Amino acid sequence: MVFEGTGLAMPESYGPQQPAFHIGKHDSKRDSPLTDLQYGYLLNQGISFATSPITNSHFKKRVFKLVSDHLELLSKNGESGTSTVTASRAEPILPPLTPEDTSLFPSAAVNTYTACISPWIDLCSTDPIVSSISRQVLNLEINYANFCGVRSIMITGPARDASKDGGNQGLAQYSRAVQEALKIGSTLAFLVHMPMYREPVVGSEHDTLSSLCPQAGTHTSAAKSIDLFGAWDSWHHIRSVCNYSLRLFVALKLPKVMPEKDLQNRWFAEPLQYLTIGPEVFQTNKGGYPCLSKHHQDLIFTSMRLKAYPWLLLCDVGPDASQFRPSSPSLLAQKPPVTDEEFPSLSAAHAPASATNSQAPRGNAHMAYLQWLESQQPVFTALESTTLTSFQDWLQSPLQPLSDNLESATYEVFEGDPVKYDQYEAAVIEALTEWKALGLPTSKLGVVVIAVAGSGRGPLVTRALKAAEFTGVAVEVWAVEKNPNAYVYLLRQNQTVWGGKVNVIKTDMRAWKGPIVSESAEAGPTYGKVDILISELLGSFGDNELSPECLDGIQHVVAQPHGISIPSSYTAHFSPISTPKLYADILARSATEDTAFDTPWVVRLYALDFVCQRVPGHPRFQQAWEFSHPIPESTLAAVQARRSGGVVGGGGGSMAGAAGANDHNSRYCHVTFVCRARGVIHGLAGYFESTLYESRLDEHKGAKVEISTHPERIDAKSKDMISWFPIFFPLKKPITFPADTELEVSMWRQTDDSKVWYEWLVEAWTWVGPSTRIKVGSSDLCSSRNVACLM
């Protein structure tokens, strides 16, 4: 088993029981930083941080005059501001900042600010002069903010998305400007302020440089329908041009009306830094106080479960520092004026505010509501302990239990999951009960012989003994372990816990000849068989830690025809996913690790989007292959024949120059997933399911004891099991695909008799006619051969 999970649950008496809100304040009309007293006032109201402009209105007037004068000069000379014909035309150069242009200076508080780039620049403008000046302002403000000690900078997102009316050009210019900004502010974090989707806008939010060139402005004709994924497309374009920089984040503007869940899931997978909330997002409850809809609440509650959860930024709403009076009472002393009962109905929420409501107190009431909302969050579950949360989207290389000897701390992590061992114990109880009920013969007179292969520190041995005691069936237990250090621990457990009832053997399970029945000086030991073979060799993908190879090697000791293997079978499942954070992490690692994109990573996937939909015949999670134990005796005989050179030819192993003795454990699958909305995939998420024991009694035929990590079935089969995290098969290049795309995935489990590896290929197809498809994207043939699991 790989270091894939932890059972260290957070005690109820320690640590926070709910996520904490970090609430910030942004005032778009303020053109100077807060004074110390104003900042202190906001802190007293529960505000944790604030934004700050870098330059002021004086600087804006200077820039506008510079551009206006230049355009006027061009007009006098008969030149068009948007013309690109006159290649020699000189563009205006922005002069340096003066003390009159900014109120931001180095101070003790400046590194707590999020600096805001002037919102009146237009990096998307098709006018070369406006575009050039906007880029100069951006770079100048970044340089100055960096000098002052600012750590993060927020840039207003592109004014429009890709379209036929110049949006493509503008978006390319914007992305290029952000990419350049990342180099200028080489240590700064950059936040692009993006709307979740483009809601209809009435009027202009603010005048920009493009207002000086109406013919090259960013206004577009009113769209007949809203493109929900247009804003996300723009963000995806920006971060792709910036090569998934780890310093580039999203400040996501919450809309007045929440969109469909598919779009919410798409943004949830992105590197969210802030959720920004404007006054239009708040509704008014029956008491006349501001509140958020249930859909907004759910989005916030879900986002707060992220390891790096976003902070909330109130934009032009909430406590107003400009109205600060030293004698103002603190809002924290007031009782939150909102309850669930006061939440308005849909009809009431859309009705005009009454005169009574309009007289209700405003401003600080928004903070009171958010503080109340913080207390309404669901408490942390056992699966959301601090320890488990720290594993969110954290890449781990799979261990190689056959070639490596695990440490005690690693075994201890495995043993912290009671669900898995409860299921194993239930499987052994069922097996012993039915063995007794069916009156099956045993390998040794009077006892059922049980062997635990790969015993580790012995948790399965303990559960086997408990199952025997529960059922009243006499057993003989053998513990087989190759790790010499764990072997010492097992011997001590046998002395102190098991009362000498267990036979401890130090050997590779594949070399074990079976339990010793008798021994003589002349003939040596006589080996018997095992009735029940128990193992916990499963990995995140079921077979990725060589469970098939290990159990094949020890199968010769299992009694026939009634011998039982626990587990008896397991299946691998996968689904294509979008996970920008993980891709960015792997991309950064690839600079120093050549095998970063070749490694199937073990990771607790959390901030992800399952891009495909459930449709008839094409589920969201599809099975790759299955392994069952014991394998047929004929297969075992063929393996021995190939190893002895009795068979020539075969599959992948023999083609690779080996005997092909392990070719029966190679696999291949080709499956199709259907994607309704356009998007991007970064790799495949892998899971497994296992049948530990299936009833052999006629009256219980089909009854199973199972474990599963399958997201849609884990709760039904092994709820709250945390022993295994998913496995992630990355793509070297993300695949962007249009709406109504079919993703075809080919996957191989390859072997050359000495190691096992995976290969995977993803292709995107879209329909252009009733019977015609075209390929719109494809990954490279990815392979983990360079990091193969050694047999």
Short mmCIF file of N, CA and C in Angstrom, two decimals, residues 168-304:
data_model
loop_
_atom_site.label_atom_id
_atom_site.label_comp_id
_atom_site.label_asym_id
_atom_site.label_seq_id
_atom_site.Cartn_x
_atom_site.Cartn_y
_atom_site.Cartn_z
N ASN A 168 -10.66 38.63 -29.76
CA ASN A 168 -9.49 37.75 -29.82
C ASN A 168 -8.20 38.56 -29.73
N GLN A 169 -8.15 39.65 -30.50
CA GLN A 169 -6.96 40.50 -30.47
C GLN A 169 -6.76 41.10 -29.09
N GLY A 170 -7.85 41.63 -28.53
CA GLY A 170 -7.75 42.25 -27.22
C GLY A 170 -7.34 41.27 -26.14
N LEU A 171 -7.86 40.06 -26.19
CA LEU A 171 -7.52 39.06 -25.20
C LEU A 171 -6.06 38.64 -25.32
N ALA A 172 -5.57 38.54 -26.54
CA ALA A 172 -4.16 38.20 -26.75
C ALA A 172 -3.26 39.29 -26.18
N GLN A 173 -3.65 40.55 -26.41
CA GLN A 173 -2.87 41.67 -25.86
C GLN A 173 -2.89 41.65 -24.34
N TYR A 174 -4.05 41.41 -23.77
CA TYR A 174 -4.19 41.38 -22.31
C TYR A 174 -3.30 40.26 -21.73
N SER A 175 -3.38 39.09 -22.30
CA SER A 175 -2.60 37.94 -21.79
C SER A 175 -1.11 38.23 -21.89
N ARG A 176 -0.71 38.84 -22.99
CA ARG A 176 0.71 39.19 -23.17
C ARG A 176 1.15 40.20 -22.12
N ALA A 177 0.27 41.16 -21.79
CA ALA A 177 0.61 42.17 -20.78
C ALA A 177 0.76 41.53 -19.41
N VAL A 178 -0.11 40.60 -19.06
CA VAL A 178 -0.01 39.93 -17.76
C VAL A 178 1.26 39.08 -17.70
N GLN A 179 1.57 38.41 -18.81
CA GLN A 179 2.78 37.59 -18.85
C GLN A 179 4.03 38.45 -18.63
N GLU A 180 4.02 39.67 -19.23
CA GLU A 180 5.12 40.59 -19.02
C GLU A 180 5.15 41.10 -17.58
N ALA A 181 3.98 41.33 -17.01
CA ALA A 181 3.90 41.82 -15.63
C ALA A 181 4.48 40.81 -14.65
N LEU A 182 4.28 39.54 -14.92
CA LEU A 182 4.83 38.50 -14.04
C LEU A 182 6.36 38.55 -14.01
N LYS A 183 6.95 38.95 -15.11
CA LYS A 183 8.40 39.06 -15.15
C LYS A 183 8.88 40.32 -14.44
N ILE A 184 8.11 41.40 -14.58
CA ILE A 184 8.51 42.66 -13.93
C ILE A 184 8.38 42.54 -12.42
N GLY A 185 7.23 42.06 -11.95
CA GLY A 185 7.06 41.82 -10.52
C GLY A 185 7.40 40.37 -10.20
N SER A 186 8.65 40.04 -10.23
CA SER A 186 9.09 38.64 -10.20
C SER A 186 8.81 37.92 -8.88
N THR A 187 8.46 38.68 -7.84
CA THR A 187 8.16 38.04 -6.55
C THR A 187 6.72 38.30 -6.11
N LEU A 188 5.96 38.99 -6.92
CA LEU A 188 4.60 39.37 -6.54
C LEU A 188 3.59 38.30 -6.94
N ALA A 189 2.50 38.24 -6.19
CA ALA A 189 1.35 37.42 -6.57
C ALA A 189 0.38 38.31 -7.34
N PHE A 190 -0.13 37.81 -8.46
CA PHE A 190 -1.04 38.58 -9.30
C PHE A 190 -2.43 37.95 -9.29
N LEU A 191 -3.43 38.79 -9.08
CA LEU A 191 -4.81 38.35 -9.05
C LEU A 191 -5.56 39.00 -10.21
N VAL A 192 -6.14 38.20 -11.07
CA VAL A 192 -6.94 38.73 -12.17
C VAL A 192 -8.39 38.72 -11.73
N HIS A 193 -9.01 39.90 -11.68
CA HIS A 193 -10.39 40.03 -11.19
C HIS A 193 -11.34 39.65 -12.33
N MET A 194 -11.90 38.45 -12.25
CA MET A 194 -12.75 37.91 -13.31
C MET A 194 -14.18 37.74 -12.83
N PRO A 195 -15.16 38.03 -13.70
CA PRO A 195 -16.54 37.69 -13.36
C PRO A 195 -16.74 36.19 -13.56
N MET A 196 -17.66 35.60 -12.80
CA MET A 196 -17.96 34.19 -13.01
C MET A 196 -18.54 33.98 -14.41
N TYR A 197 -19.36 34.92 -14.85
CA TYR A 197 -19.82 35.00 -16.23
C TYR A 197 -20.25 36.43 -16.49
N ARG A 198 -20.43 36.78 -17.75
CA ARG A 198 -20.75 38.16 -18.11
C ARG A 198 -22.25 38.41 -17.95
N GLU A 199 -22.61 39.05 -16.85
CA GLU A 199 -24.00 39.43 -16.67
C GLU A 199 -24.29 40.69 -17.49
N PRO A 200 -25.54 40.88 -17.90
CA PRO A 200 -25.88 42.11 -18.63
C PRO A 200 -25.51 43.34 -17.81
N VAL A 201 -24.84 44.31 -18.44
CA VAL A 201 -24.38 45.52 -17.76
C VAL A 201 -25.17 46.71 -18.28
N VAL A 202 -25.70 47.49 -17.35
CA VAL A 202 -26.43 48.71 -17.72
C VAL A 202 -25.49 49.90 -17.56
N GLY A 203 -25.16 50.55 -18.67
CA GLY A 203 -24.26 51.70 -18.60
C GLY A 203 -22.81 51.28 -18.44
N SER A 204 -21.94 52.23 -18.24
CA SER A 204 -20.51 51.97 -18.07
C SER A 204 -20.13 52.07 -16.61
N GLU A 205 -19.36 51.12 -16.16
CA GLU A 205 -18.96 51.13 -14.75
C GLU A 205 -17.98 52.26 -14.47
N HIS A 206 -17.11 52.56 -15.40
CA HIS A 206 -16.16 53.65 -15.21
C HIS A 206 -15.60 54.02 -16.58
N ASP A 207 -15.15 55.26 -16.68
CA ASP A 207 -14.57 55.69 -17.95
C ASP A 207 -13.15 55.18 -18.06
N THR A 208 -12.79 54.71 -19.23
CA THR A 208 -11.46 54.18 -19.47
C THR A 208 -10.77 55.00 -20.56
N LEU A 209 -9.53 54.69 -20.79
CA LEU A 209 -8.79 55.38 -21.84
C LEU A 209 -9.46 55.20 -23.20
N SER A 210 -10.17 54.08 -23.37
CA SER A 210 -10.82 53.83 -24.65
C SER A 210 -11.94 54.82 -24.93
N SER A 211 -12.43 55.49 -23.88
CA SER A 211 -13.48 56.49 -24.11
C SER A 211 -12.95 57.67 -24.94
N LEU A 212 -11.61 57.81 -24.99
CA LEU A 212 -11.00 58.86 -25.81
C LEU A 212 -10.98 58.46 -27.28
N CYS A 213 -11.16 57.15 -27.54
CA CYS A 213 -11.17 56.63 -28.91
C CYS A 213 -12.41 55.78 -29.09
N PRO A 214 -13.56 56.37 -29.23
CA PRO A 214 -14.81 55.59 -29.29
C PRO A 214 -14.79 54.54 -30.39
N GLN A 215 -14.11 54.83 -31.51
CA GLN A 215 -14.11 53.88 -32.61
C GLN A 215 -13.33 52.61 -32.27
N ALA A 216 -12.51 52.65 -31.19
CA ALA A 216 -11.73 51.47 -30.81
C ALA A 216 -12.05 51.03 -29.40
N GLY A 217 -13.23 51.42 -28.93
CA GLY A 217 -13.63 51.08 -27.56
C GLY A 217 -13.91 49.61 -27.40
N THR A 218 -14.22 49.25 -26.19
CA THR A 218 -14.45 47.84 -25.88
C THR A 218 -15.92 47.49 -25.86
N HIS A 219 -16.79 48.49 -26.19
CA HIS A 219 -18.21 48.18 -26.15
C HIS A 219 -18.57 47.26 -27.31
N THR A 220 -19.49 46.39 -27.08
CA THR A 220 -19.96 45.46 -28.09
C THR A 220 -21.47 45.52 -28.12
N SER A 221 -22.02 45.04 -29.20
CA SER A 221 -23.47 45.00 -29.32
C SER A 221 -24.04 44.02 -28.32
N ALA A 222 -25.25 44.31 -27.88
CA ALA A 222 -25.88 43.46 -26.88
C ALA A 222 -26.06 42.04 -27.42
N ALA A 223 -25.63 41.09 -26.64
CA ALA A 223 -25.74 39.69 -27.06
C ALA A 223 -27.16 39.19 -26.83
N LYS A 224 -27.60 38.32 -27.75
CA LYS A 224 -28.94 37.76 -27.60
C LYS A 224 -28.99 36.75 -26.48
N SER A 225 -27.86 36.11 -26.18
CA SER A 225 -27.81 35.13 -25.09
C SER A 225 -26.48 35.27 -24.38
N ILE A 226 -26.46 34.80 -23.14
CA ILE A 226 -25.25 34.88 -22.32
C ILE A 226 -24.42 33.62 -22.52
N ASP A 227 -23.15 33.81 -22.84
CA ASP A 227 -22.23 32.69 -22.95
C ASP A 227 -21.64 32.43 -21.56
N LEU A 228 -22.15 31.42 -20.87
CA LEU A 228 -21.76 31.19 -19.49
C LEU A 228 -20.26 30.92 -19.34
N PHE A 229 -19.66 30.25 -20.32
CA PHE A 229 -18.26 29.86 -20.17
C PHE A 229 -17.30 30.86 -20.84
N GLY A 230 -17.83 31.99 -21.33
CA GLY A 230 -16.97 32.96 -22.01
C GLY A 230 -15.91 33.55 -21.11
N ALA A 231 -16.29 33.96 -19.89
CA ALA A 231 -15.32 34.55 -18.97
C ALA A 231 -14.29 33.52 -18.54
N TRP A 232 -14.74 32.27 -18.33
CA TRP A 232 -13.76 31.24 -17.98
C TRP A 232 -12.78 31.00 -19.13
N ASP A 233 -13.30 31.03 -20.37
CA ASP A 233 -12.42 30.88 -21.53
C ASP A 233 -11.33 31.94 -21.52
N SER A 234 -11.72 33.18 -21.18
CA SER A 234 -10.75 34.27 -21.14
C SER A 234 -9.67 34.01 -20.09
N TRP A 235 -10.11 33.59 -18.90
CA TRP A 235 -9.15 33.26 -17.86
C TRP A 235 -8.22 32.13 -18.30
N HIS A 236 -8.80 31.11 -18.92
CA HIS A 236 -7.99 29.98 -19.38
C HIS A 236 -6.96 30.44 -20.41
N HIS A 237 -7.34 31.37 -21.27
CA HIS A 237 -6.41 31.92 -22.26
C HIS A 237 -5.27 32.65 -21.56
N ILE A 238 -5.60 33.47 -20.55
CA ILE A 238 -4.58 34.25 -19.84
C ILE A 238 -3.58 33.33 -19.15
N ARG A 239 -4.07 32.36 -18.38
CA ARG A 239 -3.13 31.53 -17.62
C ARG A 239 -2.36 30.58 -18.53
N SER A 240 -2.92 30.23 -19.70
CA SER A 240 -2.18 29.39 -20.65
C SER A 240 -1.02 30.16 -21.24
N VAL A 241 -1.27 31.43 -21.63
CA VAL A 241 -0.19 32.27 -22.15
C VAL A 241 0.88 32.48 -21.07
N CYS A 242 0.44 32.55 -19.82
CA CYS A 242 1.38 32.73 -18.70
C CYS A 242 1.95 31.40 -18.22
N ASN A 243 1.69 30.33 -18.97
CA ASN A 243 2.27 29.01 -18.71
C ASN A 243 1.97 28.52 -17.30
N TYR A 244 0.73 28.73 -16.86
CA TYR A 244 0.26 28.22 -15.57
C TYR A 244 1.16 28.67 -14.42
N SER A 245 1.51 29.95 -14.42
CA SER A 245 2.37 30.48 -13.37
C SER A 245 1.76 30.23 -11.99
N LEU A 246 2.60 29.80 -11.06
CA LEU A 246 2.15 29.56 -9.69
C LEU A 246 1.88 30.85 -8.93
N ARG A 247 2.22 32.00 -9.55
CA ARG A 247 1.97 33.30 -8.91
C ARG A 247 0.74 34.00 -9.49
N LEU A 248 -0.01 33.29 -10.31
CA LEU A 248 -1.19 33.88 -10.95
C LEU A 248 -2.46 33.25 -10.37
N PHE A 249 -3.34 34.10 -9.84
CA PHE A 249 -4.54 33.63 -9.16
C PHE A 249 -5.78 34.34 -9.72
N VAL A 250 -6.93 33.89 -9.24
CA VAL A 250 -8.20 34.47 -9.64
C VAL A 250 -8.85 35.17 -8.45
N ALA A 251 -9.32 36.38 -8.68
CA ALA A 251 -10.25 37.03 -7.76
C ALA A 251 -11.60 36.93 -8.47
N LEU A 252 -12.46 36.05 -8.00
CA LEU A 252 -13.70 35.72 -8.70
C LEU A 252 -14.85 36.58 -8.22
N LYS A 253 -15.44 37.30 -9.14
CA LYS A 253 -16.57 38.17 -8.82
C LYS A 253 -17.85 37.35 -8.81
N LEU A 254 -18.53 37.30 -7.66
CA LEU A 254 -19.77 36.55 -7.58
C LEU A 254 -20.88 37.29 -8.33
N PRO A 255 -21.67 36.59 -9.11
CA PRO A 255 -22.74 37.24 -9.87
C PRO A 255 -23.99 37.43 -9.02
N LYS A 256 -24.89 38.25 -9.52
CA LYS A 256 -26.16 38.46 -8.82
C LYS A 256 -27.00 37.18 -8.86
N VAL A 257 -26.96 36.50 -10.00
CA VAL A 257 -27.69 35.24 -10.17
C VAL A 257 -26.67 34.13 -10.38
N MET A 258 -26.70 33.12 -9.53
CA MET A 258 -25.73 32.04 -9.63
C MET A 258 -26.01 31.18 -10.87
N PRO A 259 -24.95 30.78 -11.60
CA PRO A 259 -25.14 29.98 -12.82
C PRO A 259 -25.30 28.50 -12.49
N GLU A 260 -25.36 27.68 -13.54
CA GLU A 260 -25.50 26.24 -13.37
C GLU A 260 -24.27 25.65 -12.69
N LYS A 261 -24.45 24.48 -12.12
CA LYS A 261 -23.41 23.86 -11.30
C LYS A 261 -22.15 23.55 -12.11
N ASP A 262 -22.28 23.25 -13.39
CA ASP A 262 -21.11 22.93 -14.21
C ASP A 262 -20.11 24.08 -14.21
N LEU A 263 -20.61 25.30 -14.32
CA LEU A 263 -19.71 26.46 -14.32
C LEU A 263 -19.13 26.70 -12.94
N GLN A 264 -19.92 26.50 -11.89
CA GLN A 264 -19.40 26.65 -10.53
C GLN A 264 -18.26 25.65 -10.28
N ASN A 265 -18.44 24.41 -10.72
CA ASN A 265 -17.40 23.39 -10.55
C ASN A 265 -16.14 23.76 -11.32
N ARG A 266 -16.33 24.37 -12.50
CA ARG A 266 -15.17 24.76 -13.30
C ARG A 266 -14.33 25.79 -12.56
N TRP A 267 -14.97 26.79 -11.97
CA TRP A 267 -14.23 27.81 -11.23
C TRP A 267 -13.67 27.27 -9.93
N PHE A 268 -14.36 26.30 -9.32
CA PHE A 268 -13.88 25.72 -8.07
C PHE A 268 -12.50 25.08 -8.24
N ALA A 269 -12.23 24.58 -9.44
CA ALA A 269 -10.95 23.92 -9.70
C ALA A 269 -9.82 24.91 -9.92
N GLU A 270 -10.15 26.18 -10.09
CA GLU A 270 -9.12 27.18 -10.39
C GLU A 270 -8.46 27.69 -9.10
N PRO A 271 -7.29 28.35 -9.24
CA PRO A 271 -6.59 28.88 -8.05
C PRO A 271 -7.27 30.14 -7.52
N LEU A 272 -8.32 29.95 -6.74
CA LEU A 272 -9.10 31.08 -6.23
C LEU A 272 -8.37 31.74 -5.06
N GLN A 273 -8.20 33.03 -5.14
CA GLN A 273 -7.60 33.79 -4.05
C GLN A 273 -8.65 34.59 -3.30
N TYR A 274 -9.53 35.25 -4.04
CA TYR A 274 -10.62 36.02 -3.44
C TYR A 274 -11.94 35.64 -4.08
N LEU A 275 -13.01 35.71 -3.30
CA LEU A 275 -14.37 35.76 -3.82
C LEU A 275 -14.84 37.18 -3.55
N THR A 276 -15.09 37.97 -4.59
CA THR A 276 -15.46 39.37 -4.41
C THR A 276 -16.97 39.50 -4.47
N ILE A 277 -17.51 40.30 -3.57
CA ILE A 277 -18.95 40.46 -3.42
C ILE A 277 -19.31 41.93 -3.49
N GLY A 278 -20.09 42.30 -4.48
CA GLY A 278 -20.54 43.67 -4.65
C GLY A 278 -21.92 43.89 -4.04
N PRO A 279 -22.38 45.11 -3.97
CA PRO A 279 -23.68 45.39 -3.34
C PRO A 279 -24.84 44.74 -4.08
N GLU A 280 -24.69 44.53 -5.40
CA GLU A 280 -25.79 43.95 -6.17
C GLU A 280 -26.02 42.47 -5.84
N VAL A 281 -25.03 41.83 -5.22
CA VAL A 281 -25.16 40.40 -4.91
C VAL A 281 -26.07 40.18 -3.70
N PHE A 282 -26.09 41.15 -2.81
CA PHE A 282 -26.90 41.00 -1.60
C PHE A 282 -28.38 41.22 -1.90
N GLN A 283 -29.21 40.40 -1.25
CA GLN A 283 -30.65 40.59 -1.26
C GLN A 283 -31.07 41.21 0.07
N THR A 284 -32.34 41.51 0.20
CA THR A 284 -32.87 42.08 1.44
C THR A 284 -33.87 41.11 2.04
N ASN A 285 -33.66 40.75 3.30
CA ASN A 285 -34.58 39.80 3.93
C ASN A 285 -35.81 40.53 4.47
N LYS A 286 -36.67 39.79 5.15
CA LYS A 286 -37.92 40.37 5.63
C LYS A 286 -37.71 41.46 6.66
N GLY A 287 -36.57 41.36 7.36
CA GLY A 287 -36.28 42.39 8.36
C GLY A 287 -35.63 43.62 7.79
N GLY A 288 -35.36 43.61 6.46
CA GLY A 288 -34.74 44.77 5.83
C GLY A 288 -33.23 44.74 5.85
N TYR A 289 -32.65 43.59 6.19
CA TYR A 289 -31.20 43.48 6.29
C TYR A 289 -30.64 42.71 5.10
N PRO A 290 -29.37 42.98 4.74
CA PRO A 290 -28.78 42.29 3.59
C PRO A 290 -28.50 40.82 3.89
N CYS A 291 -28.63 39.99 2.87
CA CYS A 291 -28.32 38.56 3.01
C CYS A 291 -27.99 38.02 1.62
N LEU A 292 -27.50 36.80 1.59
CA LEU A 292 -27.16 36.13 0.33
C LEU A 292 -28.11 34.98 0.09
N SER A 293 -28.32 34.66 -1.17
CA SER A 293 -29.19 33.53 -1.52
C SER A 293 -28.56 32.23 -1.06
N LYS A 294 -29.36 31.19 -1.00
CA LYS A 294 -28.85 29.87 -0.60
C LYS A 294 -27.77 29.38 -1.56
N HIS A 295 -27.92 29.71 -2.86
CA HIS A 295 -26.92 29.29 -3.84
C HIS A 295 -25.58 29.98 -3.59
N HIS A 296 -25.61 31.25 -3.24
CA HIS A 296 -24.37 31.95 -2.91
C HIS A 296 -23.75 31.37 -1.64
N GLN A 297 -24.59 31.10 -0.66
CA GLN A 297 -24.09 30.52 0.58
C GLN A 297 -23.40 29.18 0.33
N ASP A 298 -24.05 28.34 -0.48
CA ASP A 298 -23.48 27.02 -0.76
C ASP A 298 -22.13 27.14 -1.44
N LEU A 299 -22.00 28.08 -2.37
CA LEU A 299 -20.72 28.28 -3.05
C LEU A 299 -19.64 28.69 -2.06
N ILE A 300 -19.97 29.62 -1.16
CA ILE A 300 -18.99 30.07 -0.17
C ILE A 300 -18.63 28.93 0.76
N PHE A 301 -19.62 28.20 1.26
CA PHE A 301 -19.35 27.10 2.19
C PHE A 301 -18.46 26.04 1.53
N THR A 302 -18.73 25.73 0.26
CA THR A 302 -17.92 24.72 -0.44
C THR A 302 -16.49 25.21 -0.63
N SER A 303 -16.33 26.46 -1.01
CA SER A 303 -14.99 27.01 -1.23
C SER A 303 -14.17 27.05 0.05
N MET A 304 -14.83 27.23 1.19
CA MET A 304 -14.12 27.31 2.46
C MET A 304 -13.54 25.96 2.88
#
